[in-house]
Short mmCIF file of C-alpha atoms in Angstrom, two decimals:
data_model
loop_
_atom_site.label_atom_id
_atom_site.label_comp_id
_atom_site.label_asym_id
_atom_site.label_seq_id
_atom_site.Cartn_x
_atom_site.Cartn_y
_atom_site.Cartn_z
CA MET A 1 97.54 26.99 -38.81
CA GLU A 2 95.18 28.43 -41.42
CA ILE A 3 92.31 26.51 -42.98
CA PHE A 4 90.01 27.70 -45.74
CA LEU A 5 86.65 26.10 -46.46
CA LYS A 6 85.40 26.56 -50.00
CA GLU A 7 81.80 27.20 -50.93
CA LYS A 8 79.51 24.37 -49.64
CA GLU A 9 82.50 22.47 -48.30
CA LYS A 10 82.08 20.37 -45.14
CA LEU A 11 84.89 19.70 -42.70
CA ASN A 12 85.27 17.81 -39.42
CA TYR A 13 88.45 19.00 -37.76
CA PHE A 14 90.18 17.98 -34.53
CA THR A 15 92.45 20.63 -33.11
CA LEU A 16 95.80 19.77 -31.63
CA ASN A 17 96.57 21.04 -28.16
CA ASN A 18 98.54 24.23 -27.79
CA ALA A 19 97.74 25.23 -31.34
CA SER A 20 96.46 28.48 -32.74
CA THR A 21 94.07 27.83 -35.57
CA ASN A 22 92.27 30.21 -37.93
CA ILE A 23 89.46 28.78 -40.02
CA TYR A 24 87.70 30.76 -42.76
CA LEU A 25 84.26 29.76 -44.00
CA ALA A 26 82.95 30.51 -47.46
CA LYS A 27 79.32 30.57 -48.53
CA GLU A 28 77.18 27.66 -47.21
CA SER A 29 80.18 25.82 -45.87
CA HIS A 30 79.85 23.74 -42.72
CA LEU A 31 82.55 23.30 -40.10
CA CYS A 32 82.66 21.01 -37.07
CA VAL A 33 85.69 21.52 -34.82
CA TYR A 34 86.57 19.36 -31.83
CA SER A 35 89.01 20.13 -29.01
CA PHE A 36 89.74 17.42 -26.46
CA THR A 37 92.05 17.81 -23.48
CA PHE A 38 92.33 14.83 -21.18
CA GLY A 39 94.36 15.15 -18.02
CA GLU A 40 97.50 16.23 -19.79
CA GLU A 41 100.01 18.95 -19.13
CA SER A 42 98.60 22.43 -19.17
CA VAL A 43 97.28 23.45 -22.55
CA LYS A 44 96.29 26.63 -24.26
CA ASN A 45 94.16 26.45 -27.38
CA ASN A 46 93.31 29.38 -29.59
CA LEU A 47 90.63 28.90 -32.16
CA ASN A 48 89.44 31.67 -34.48
CA VAL A 49 86.57 31.02 -36.85
CA ILE A 50 85.68 33.62 -39.40
CA LEU A 51 82.32 33.27 -41.16
CA GLU A 52 83.14 35.32 -44.24
CA GLU A 53 80.21 34.56 -46.52
CA GLU A 54 76.53 34.02 -46.00
CA GLN A 55 74.81 30.91 -44.66
CA ALA A 56 78.01 29.41 -43.37
CA LYS A 57 77.72 27.26 -40.26
CA ALA A 58 80.29 26.58 -37.54
CA GLU A 59 79.94 24.08 -34.70
CA LEU A 60 82.63 24.04 -32.03
CA TYR A 61 82.77 21.28 -29.42
CA GLY A 62 85.26 21.10 -26.60
CA LEU A 63 85.79 18.77 -23.68
CA TYR A 64 88.53 19.20 -21.11
CA LEU A 65 89.33 17.01 -18.11
CA VAL A 66 91.92 18.49 -15.78
CA SER A 67 93.43 17.58 -12.48
CA ASP A 68 96.06 18.81 -10.02
CA GLY A 69 98.59 21.14 -11.50
CA GLN A 70 96.88 21.30 -14.89
CA ILE A 71 95.31 24.30 -16.55
CA ALA A 72 93.17 24.01 -19.65
CA GLU A 73 92.77 27.31 -21.41
CA ASN A 74 90.46 27.51 -24.40
CA ASN A 75 90.07 30.75 -26.28
CA THR A 76 87.58 30.95 -29.11
CA PHE A 77 86.82 33.88 -31.34
CA LEU A 78 83.86 33.71 -33.67
CA ARG A 79 83.63 36.49 -36.21
CA HIS A 80 80.36 36.87 -38.08
CA LEU A 81 81.07 38.93 -41.18
CA ALA A 82 78.15 37.87 -43.36
CA PRO A 83 74.41 37.49 -43.03
CA PHE A 84 72.44 34.39 -42.01
CA CYS A 85 75.37 32.47 -40.60
CA GLN A 86 75.12 30.16 -37.58
CA SER A 87 77.67 29.46 -34.89
CA PHE A 88 77.19 26.95 -32.11
CA GLN A 89 79.73 26.40 -29.33
CA GLN A 90 79.61 23.90 -26.51
CA TYR A 91 82.62 23.55 -24.26
CA TYR A 92 82.30 21.24 -21.26
CA GLY A 93 84.83 20.67 -18.48
CA ILE A 94 85.38 18.28 -15.59
CA LEU A 95 87.83 19.58 -13.02
CA ALA A 96 89.29 17.27 -10.38
CA GLY A 97 91.50 18.12 -7.39
CA LYS A 98 93.15 21.49 -7.92
CA GLY A 99 92.62 21.53 -11.67
CA ARG A 100 92.04 24.86 -13.36
CA ALA A 101 90.29 25.92 -16.52
CA VAL A 102 89.83 29.15 -18.38
CA PHE A 103 87.38 29.68 -21.16
CA ASN A 104 87.34 32.92 -23.13
CA GLY A 105 84.53 32.94 -25.66
CA ARG A 106 84.53 35.99 -27.87
CA ILE A 107 81.84 36.58 -30.47
CA ARG A 108 81.84 39.53 -32.79
CA ILE A 109 78.86 40.15 -35.05
CA GLU A 110 79.50 42.88 -37.63
CA ARG A 111 76.89 45.25 -38.97
CA LYS A 112 76.50 43.40 -42.26
CA ALA A 113 75.81 40.11 -40.43
CA LYS A 114 72.04 40.37 -40.02
CA GLY A 115 70.14 37.13 -39.38
CA THR A 116 73.07 35.75 -37.37
CA ASP A 117 72.27 32.95 -34.95
CA ALA A 118 75.06 32.54 -32.41
CA TYR A 119 75.12 30.27 -29.35
CA LEU A 120 77.82 29.86 -26.74
CA GLU A 121 77.72 27.48 -23.80
CA ASN A 122 80.44 26.65 -21.27
CA LYS A 123 79.49 24.13 -18.55
CA ASN A 124 81.79 22.86 -15.84
CA ILE A 125 81.56 20.24 -13.15
CA LEU A 126 83.98 20.66 -10.27
CA LEU A 127 84.83 17.52 -8.36
CA SER A 128 86.38 19.34 -5.43
CA ASN A 129 86.21 22.69 -3.70
CA ASP A 130 89.81 23.35 -4.76
CA ALA A 131 89.11 23.32 -8.47
CA GLU A 132 88.67 26.65 -10.20
CA VAL A 133 87.22 27.73 -13.48
CA LEU A 134 87.07 31.15 -15.10
CA GLY A 135 84.58 31.71 -17.88
CA ARG A 136 84.55 34.91 -19.84
CA PRO A 137 82.04 35.42 -22.62
CA PHE A 138 82.74 38.56 -24.59
CA LEU A 139 80.11 39.67 -27.06
CA GLU A 140 80.46 42.49 -29.58
CA ILE A 141 77.25 42.93 -31.52
CA PHE A 142 76.90 45.59 -34.20
CA ASP A 143 73.62 44.59 -35.78
CA ASP A 144 70.11 44.54 -34.29
CA ASP A 145 68.71 41.69 -36.31
CA VAL A 146 70.67 38.89 -34.69
CA LYS A 147 70.24 36.16 -32.10
CA CYS A 148 73.07 35.67 -29.64
CA THR A 149 72.79 33.44 -26.59
CA HIS A 150 75.43 32.60 -24.07
CA ALA A 151 75.41 30.47 -20.91
CA PHE A 152 78.03 29.65 -18.33
CA SER A 153 77.85 27.35 -15.34
CA ALA A 154 80.20 25.82 -12.79
CA SER A 155 78.85 23.46 -10.18
CA LEU A 156 79.58 20.40 -8.10
CA LEU A 157 77.85 17.16 -9.00
CA GLU A 158 74.19 17.37 -8.07
CA GLU A 159 73.51 15.54 -4.80
CA ASP A 160 69.97 14.80 -5.91
CA GLU A 161 71.20 13.01 -9.00
CA ILE A 162 73.69 10.94 -7.00
CA PHE A 163 70.99 10.07 -4.46
CA TYR A 164 68.56 9.01 -7.19
CA LEU A 165 71.05 6.53 -8.61
CA ARG A 166 72.06 5.26 -5.16
CA SER A 167 68.41 4.75 -4.26
CA ARG A 168 68.35 2.26 -7.13
CA GLY A 169 71.20 0.19 -5.70
CA ILE A 170 74.12 1.84 -7.51
CA ASP A 171 77.06 2.64 -5.23
CA LYS A 172 78.32 6.19 -4.78
CA GLU A 173 81.48 5.97 -6.90
CA THR A 174 79.72 4.24 -9.77
CA ALA A 175 76.89 6.76 -9.59
CA LYS A 176 79.38 9.63 -9.89
CA LYS A 177 81.09 7.93 -12.82
CA ILE A 178 77.76 7.38 -14.58
CA LEU A 179 76.78 11.02 -14.16
CA LEU A 180 80.16 12.38 -15.22
CA THR A 181 80.32 10.06 -18.22
CA SER A 182 76.85 11.09 -19.31
CA PHE A 183 77.94 14.74 -19.00
CA ALA A 184 81.04 14.17 -21.12
CA LYS A 185 79.07 12.13 -23.65
CA LYS A 186 77.02 15.16 -24.55
CA ILE A 187 80.13 16.39 -26.33
CA ILE A 188 81.51 13.03 -27.44
CA ASN A 189 78.23 12.15 -29.11
CA LYS A 190 78.83 15.03 -31.53
CA VAL A 191 81.75 13.10 -33.04
CA ASN A 192 80.67 11.10 -36.04
CA LYS A 193 83.22 8.29 -36.04
CA PRO A 194 82.21 5.34 -33.79
CA SER A 195 85.79 4.10 -33.36
CA LEU A 196 86.95 7.50 -32.23
CA LYS A 197 84.00 7.84 -29.88
CA GLU A 198 84.95 4.56 -28.24
CA ASN A 199 88.52 5.72 -27.85
CA LEU A 200 87.40 8.96 -26.23
CA CYS A 201 85.01 7.14 -23.88
CA ALA A 202 87.85 4.87 -22.79
CA LYS A 203 90.04 7.89 -21.98
CA ILE A 204 87.27 9.48 -19.96
CA SER A 205 86.67 6.25 -18.11
CA GLN A 206 90.36 6.05 -17.24
CA PHE A 207 90.51 9.64 -16.04
CA LEU A 208 87.43 9.17 -13.84
CA SER A 209 88.69 5.90 -12.37
CA GLU A 210 91.95 7.58 -11.37
CA LYS A 211 90.50 10.81 -10.08
CA LEU A 212 87.42 9.51 -8.28
CA GLU A 213 89.29 6.84 -6.35
CA GLY A 214 89.66 7.61 -2.69
CA LYS A 215 87.57 10.74 -2.89
CA ASN A 216 84.31 11.34 -1.10
CA MET B 1 59.30 -5.22 8.40
CA LEU B 2 59.90 -1.55 9.14
CA GLU B 3 60.14 -0.24 12.68
CA ILE B 4 60.60 3.46 13.34
CA LYS B 5 61.11 4.65 16.91
CA ASN B 6 61.29 8.26 17.96
CA LEU B 7 62.77 9.50 14.69
CA HIS B 8 63.94 13.10 14.79
CA VAL B 9 65.34 14.83 11.72
CA ASN B 10 66.75 18.34 11.50
CA ILE B 11 67.57 19.80 8.10
CA ASP B 12 69.86 22.83 8.01
CA GLY B 13 69.10 23.46 11.65
CA LYS B 14 65.33 23.28 11.27
CA GLU B 15 63.40 20.51 13.01
CA ILE B 16 61.36 18.65 10.40
CA LEU B 17 60.51 15.32 12.05
CA LYS B 18 59.74 15.59 15.73
CA GLY B 19 59.58 12.05 17.01
CA ILE B 20 58.00 9.65 14.53
CA ASP B 21 56.91 6.17 15.65
CA LEU B 22 55.68 3.83 12.97
CA GLU B 23 55.54 0.09 12.36
CA ILE B 24 54.84 -1.54 9.02
CA LYS B 25 54.45 -5.31 8.86
CA ALA B 26 54.84 -7.48 5.77
CA GLY B 27 51.65 -7.65 3.73
CA GLU B 28 50.44 -4.24 4.91
CA THR B 29 49.70 -1.05 2.98
CA HIS B 30 49.96 2.16 4.96
CA ALA B 31 49.11 5.70 3.95
CA ILE B 32 50.50 8.88 5.41
CA MET B 33 48.43 11.96 4.76
CA GLY B 34 49.52 15.48 5.47
CA LYS B 35 49.76 19.00 4.12
CA ASN B 36 52.76 20.27 2.21
CA GLY B 37 55.54 20.90 4.65
CA SER B 38 54.35 18.35 7.21
CA GLY B 39 57.52 16.28 6.74
CA LYS B 40 56.12 13.38 4.69
CA THR B 41 58.74 13.55 1.95
CA THR B 42 61.55 13.98 4.47
CA LEU B 43 60.40 10.81 6.18
CA ALA B 44 60.43 8.88 2.90
CA ARG B 45 63.83 10.20 1.85
CA VAL B 46 65.43 9.50 5.22
CA ILE B 47 64.18 5.91 5.09
CA ALA B 48 65.61 5.65 1.56
CA GLY B 49 68.96 6.93 2.79
CA GLN B 50 69.21 10.68 2.48
CA LYS B 51 71.87 12.01 4.87
CA GLU B 52 73.13 15.23 3.23
CA GLY B 53 72.37 18.20 5.40
CA CYS B 54 70.43 16.08 7.90
CA GLU B 55 70.86 15.49 11.61
CA ILE B 56 69.12 12.24 12.35
CA SER B 57 68.40 10.54 15.68
CA GLY B 58 66.17 7.71 16.73
CA GLN B 59 65.94 4.13 15.58
CA VAL B 60 64.88 2.62 12.29
CA ASN B 61 65.03 -1.11 11.67
CA PHE B 62 64.31 -2.81 8.37
CA LEU B 63 63.97 -6.58 8.34
CA GLY B 64 65.77 -6.63 11.65
CA ARG B 65 68.74 -4.53 10.46
CA ASN B 66 69.68 -1.08 11.71
CA LEU B 67 68.91 1.09 8.71
CA PHE B 68 71.25 3.88 9.80
CA GLU B 69 74.21 1.57 9.34
CA MET B 70 73.28 1.10 5.70
CA GLU B 71 74.17 3.34 2.76
CA PRO B 72 71.35 4.24 0.32
CA GLU B 73 72.49 1.64 -2.20
CA GLU B 74 72.58 -1.03 0.50
CA ARG B 75 69.04 -0.18 1.49
CA ALA B 76 67.93 -0.46 -2.13
CA ARG B 77 69.64 -3.82 -2.44
CA ALA B 78 67.94 -4.94 0.77
CA GLY B 79 64.59 -4.18 -0.89
CA ILE B 80 63.65 -0.57 -0.17
CA PHE B 81 62.33 1.43 -3.13
CA LEU B 82 61.41 5.10 -3.16
CA ALA B 83 59.18 6.49 -5.92
CA PHE B 84 60.33 10.11 -5.79
CA GLN B 85 57.91 13.00 -5.52
CA ASN B 86 59.88 14.91 -8.14
CA PRO B 87 61.94 12.42 -10.11
CA ILE B 88 64.92 14.06 -11.74
CA GLU B 89 66.10 13.84 -15.29
CA VAL B 90 69.37 12.04 -16.01
CA PRO B 91 69.87 12.63 -19.73
CA GLY B 92 72.62 10.66 -21.41
CA VAL B 93 71.98 7.64 -19.18
CA ALA B 94 69.65 5.31 -21.05
CA LEU B 95 66.85 4.01 -18.84
CA SER B 96 67.43 0.46 -20.04
CA SER B 97 71.10 0.35 -19.03
CA PHE B 98 70.41 2.21 -15.79
CA LEU B 99 67.66 -0.19 -14.82
CA THR B 100 69.61 -3.29 -15.88
CA SER B 101 72.55 -2.18 -13.66
CA SER B 102 70.20 -1.47 -10.81
CA LEU B 103 68.33 -4.74 -11.15
CA ASN B 104 71.52 -6.75 -11.30
CA GLU B 105 72.90 -5.06 -8.17
CA ILE B 106 69.73 -6.06 -6.37
CA ARG B 107 69.79 -9.58 -7.81
CA LYS B 108 73.43 -9.93 -6.74
CA ALA B 109 72.43 -9.01 -3.18
CA ARG B 110 69.71 -11.63 -3.33
CA LYS B 111 72.25 -14.15 -4.61
CA GLU B 112 70.48 -14.44 -7.96
CA LEU B 113 72.22 -14.52 -11.32
CA PRO B 114 72.35 -11.30 -13.32
CA LEU B 115 70.05 -10.81 -16.30
CA ASP B 116 71.43 -9.96 -19.69
CA TRP B 117 69.89 -7.37 -21.97
CA PHE B 118 67.84 -9.95 -23.87
CA ASP B 119 66.19 -11.45 -20.79
CA PHE B 120 65.63 -7.98 -19.43
CA SER B 121 63.89 -6.83 -22.63
CA ARG B 122 61.51 -9.74 -22.57
CA GLN B 123 60.59 -9.10 -18.95
CA VAL B 124 59.89 -5.43 -19.41
CA GLU B 125 57.84 -5.56 -22.61
CA GLU B 126 54.62 -6.42 -20.82
CA LYS B 127 55.27 -3.95 -18.06
CA THR B 128 55.67 -1.01 -20.43
CA LYS B 129 52.39 -1.94 -22.11
CA SER B 130 50.48 -2.08 -18.83
CA LEU B 131 51.55 1.47 -18.05
CA GLY B 132 50.79 2.73 -21.53
CA LEU B 133 54.42 3.71 -22.10
CA LYS B 134 56.03 3.41 -25.53
CA GLU B 135 58.94 0.98 -25.69
CA GLU B 136 61.26 3.56 -27.19
CA PHE B 137 61.36 5.34 -23.84
CA LEU B 138 63.71 2.62 -22.62
CA SER B 139 66.47 3.82 -24.93
CA ARG B 140 66.05 7.46 -23.98
CA GLY B 141 67.83 9.14 -21.12
CA VAL B 142 66.16 8.62 -17.75
CA ASN B 143 63.13 10.92 -17.69
CA GLU B 144 64.59 12.89 -20.61
CA GLY B 145 61.90 15.22 -21.91
CA PHE B 146 59.26 13.55 -19.74
CA SER B 147 56.29 15.38 -18.31
CA GLY B 148 55.64 15.14 -14.56
CA GLY B 149 53.04 12.40 -15.06
CA GLU B 150 55.34 10.38 -17.33
CA ARG B 151 58.09 10.58 -14.72
CA LYS B 152 55.70 9.22 -12.13
CA LYS B 153 54.80 6.34 -14.43
CA ASN B 154 58.50 5.71 -14.89
CA GLU B 155 58.89 5.42 -11.11
CA ILE B 156 56.15 2.76 -11.05
CA PHE B 157 57.77 1.02 -14.00
CA GLN B 158 61.04 0.84 -12.08
CA MET B 159 59.18 -0.50 -9.07
CA MET B 160 57.67 -3.25 -11.20
CA VAL B 161 61.07 -4.24 -12.50
CA LEU B 162 62.93 -4.09 -9.18
CA GLN B 163 60.18 -5.76 -7.10
CA PRO B 164 61.05 -4.26 -3.73
CA ARG B 165 60.10 -5.57 -0.31
CA LEU B 166 59.09 -2.09 0.85
CA ALA B 167 57.87 0.50 -1.65
CA LEU B 168 57.65 4.12 -0.51
CA LEU B 169 55.41 5.98 -2.96
CA ASP B 170 55.74 9.72 -2.52
CA GLU B 171 52.68 11.47 -4.00
CA ILE B 172 52.53 8.99 -6.84
CA ASP B 173 49.18 10.45 -7.91
CA SER B 174 50.37 13.97 -8.60
CA GLY B 175 50.58 14.76 -12.30
CA LEU B 176 48.51 11.75 -13.34
CA ASP B 177 45.22 11.98 -15.23
CA ILE B 178 42.41 9.71 -14.14
CA ASP B 179 43.17 6.95 -16.66
CA SER B 180 46.82 6.83 -15.70
CA LEU B 181 45.89 6.87 -12.05
CA LYS B 182 43.65 3.86 -12.55
CA ARG B 183 46.41 1.99 -14.40
CA VAL B 184 48.95 2.77 -11.70
CA ALA B 185 46.52 1.79 -8.94
CA LYS B 186 45.80 -1.51 -10.67
CA ILE B 187 49.50 -2.28 -10.88
CA ILE B 188 50.09 -1.44 -7.24
CA ASN B 189 47.12 -3.50 -6.11
CA ASN B 190 48.33 -6.45 -8.18
CA SER B 191 51.77 -6.09 -6.60
CA ARG B 192 50.51 -6.31 -3.03
CA LYS B 193 51.67 -9.61 -1.58
CA GLU B 194 52.19 -11.19 1.81
CA ASP B 195 55.92 -10.62 1.84
CA ASN B 196 56.04 -6.99 0.71
CA ALA B 197 54.63 -3.72 2.02
CA PHE B 198 53.69 -0.29 0.75
CA LEU B 199 53.84 3.16 2.29
CA MET B 200 51.85 5.69 0.31
CA ILE B 201 52.43 9.32 0.96
CA THR B 202 49.70 11.59 -0.20
CA HIS B 203 48.17 14.99 0.22
CA TYR B 204 44.82 14.08 -1.27
CA GLN B 205 42.48 11.29 -0.44
CA ARG B 206 41.66 10.49 -4.08
CA ILE B 207 44.23 7.78 -4.69
CA LEU B 208 43.08 5.97 -1.57
CA ASN B 209 39.77 5.33 -3.32
CA TYR B 210 41.67 3.09 -5.72
CA ILE B 211 44.30 1.66 -3.39
CA LYS B 212 42.66 0.88 -0.09
CA PRO B 213 45.18 1.11 2.73
CA ASP B 214 45.17 -1.06 5.82
CA PHE B 215 46.31 1.83 7.97
CA VAL B 216 46.14 5.59 7.61
CA HIS B 217 48.27 8.05 9.57
CA VAL B 218 47.78 11.80 9.65
CA MET B 219 50.93 13.86 9.84
CA VAL B 220 50.99 17.45 11.06
CA GLU B 221 54.15 19.52 11.48
CA GLY B 222 56.53 16.62 11.77
CA ARG B 223 54.43 14.37 13.99
CA ILE B 224 51.95 11.57 13.41
CA VAL B 225 48.91 12.90 15.25
CA LYS B 226 46.36 10.22 14.50
CA SER B 227 46.30 6.70 13.10
CA GLY B 228 43.38 4.59 12.03
CA ASN B 229 42.04 2.48 9.21
CA SER B 230 40.97 3.61 5.75
CA LYS B 231 37.95 5.43 7.17
CA LEU B 232 40.33 8.01 8.60
CA ALA B 233 41.16 9.10 5.06
CA LYS B 234 37.51 9.94 4.42
CA GLU B 235 37.44 11.91 7.65
CA VAL B 236 40.43 13.98 6.53
CA GLU B 237 38.76 14.61 3.20
CA LYS B 238 35.64 15.87 4.93
CA THR B 239 37.15 18.03 7.62
CA GLY B 240 40.55 18.95 6.21
CA TYR B 241 43.81 18.87 8.18
CA GLY B 242 42.89 21.76 10.44
CA ASN B 243 41.07 19.53 12.89
CA PHE B 244 44.11 17.43 13.60
CA SER B 245 47.00 18.64 15.76
#
């Protein structure tokens, strides 16, 4: 799948699972891409965004919820070919049971891309000790005058946060759901359509109800 | 109201509380003073329900019930409230919805009807004003972007809304400027009734100038080494903790 944004064009795009997508950005164009994977069969998503002309902006948001026997693989490749472009990536994951996730985030900033501002963040919450996530940022930077930040984390739910909510009368399972929902909402809140947001929240709620039941 | 007998707590193999005995009756305000590392916060958190990483022995009864048979949320619903020393941030969870859920859980336990958002808003309006907090903070994530002092005020705000039977205030004065301290003290003093009780945990004597305790206990290395009335606090201020052991 190939998509071309014209000069100053704006696009909100939702990727399909198991798709390979290349998106090209012209001058001052603005792209928002969303990738959602909710407890389905294993998926592999490839997303390449090429910022071809100056002052283009790309925002990539991903949320994956996986459980036993599922692997969510997200591969993104951001190519900065022109000056003063911005790229912003936030991929969040919740892994239950023996779920697996892989995130490969490649950023390449060419020599003519001075003034680039690139940001890459992959955050994961593991609901069990059997879940596994592999995060691989890969940065190729060929210009000095750029800003490129990347962050990766994988952790269990914070006990302190759970305790804080329980100390206010909220039971353990509900506290976990509240914290996980608020985590997922950081991505969902980037979607502009209220009806779609509701739909997504309902799917998350369903996943959490199924996966948190019977667990400690 | 609260009876603690020979409470021992080990955390990750290290002995933190070495046999605490304490009794707090309804209508009383107690203060525990001690240096950092004396075990004051551990005591408060264990009463509130912390179990992770802890080996706990001894007896703690609250309103006649064995506290160790109660989960943290059950203790909260029974009327225990802990104002945390370092309240955490829970962004993405609006304070208003968090507090409404919490309040309604507690009301359910008291066999009262739940409040809806409208009733809740009316009740809290005055409370936010008395703390000098802007109303918009209710729609923000819990403690999102708050300074240390603002988080402490938020703890007191929650206490005002939830109206506990036993409030454990862990270093409520830290991070507060003098004006805020006076506001908070006024609220706490106005909340003192015959059927509730307060346990203030503090390093410094200053707050006890504004909230006069009925009993003061000095804690050193996991033990209460001396108990007395509010004059004991002045003694600690004068001589420091070194004299007590």
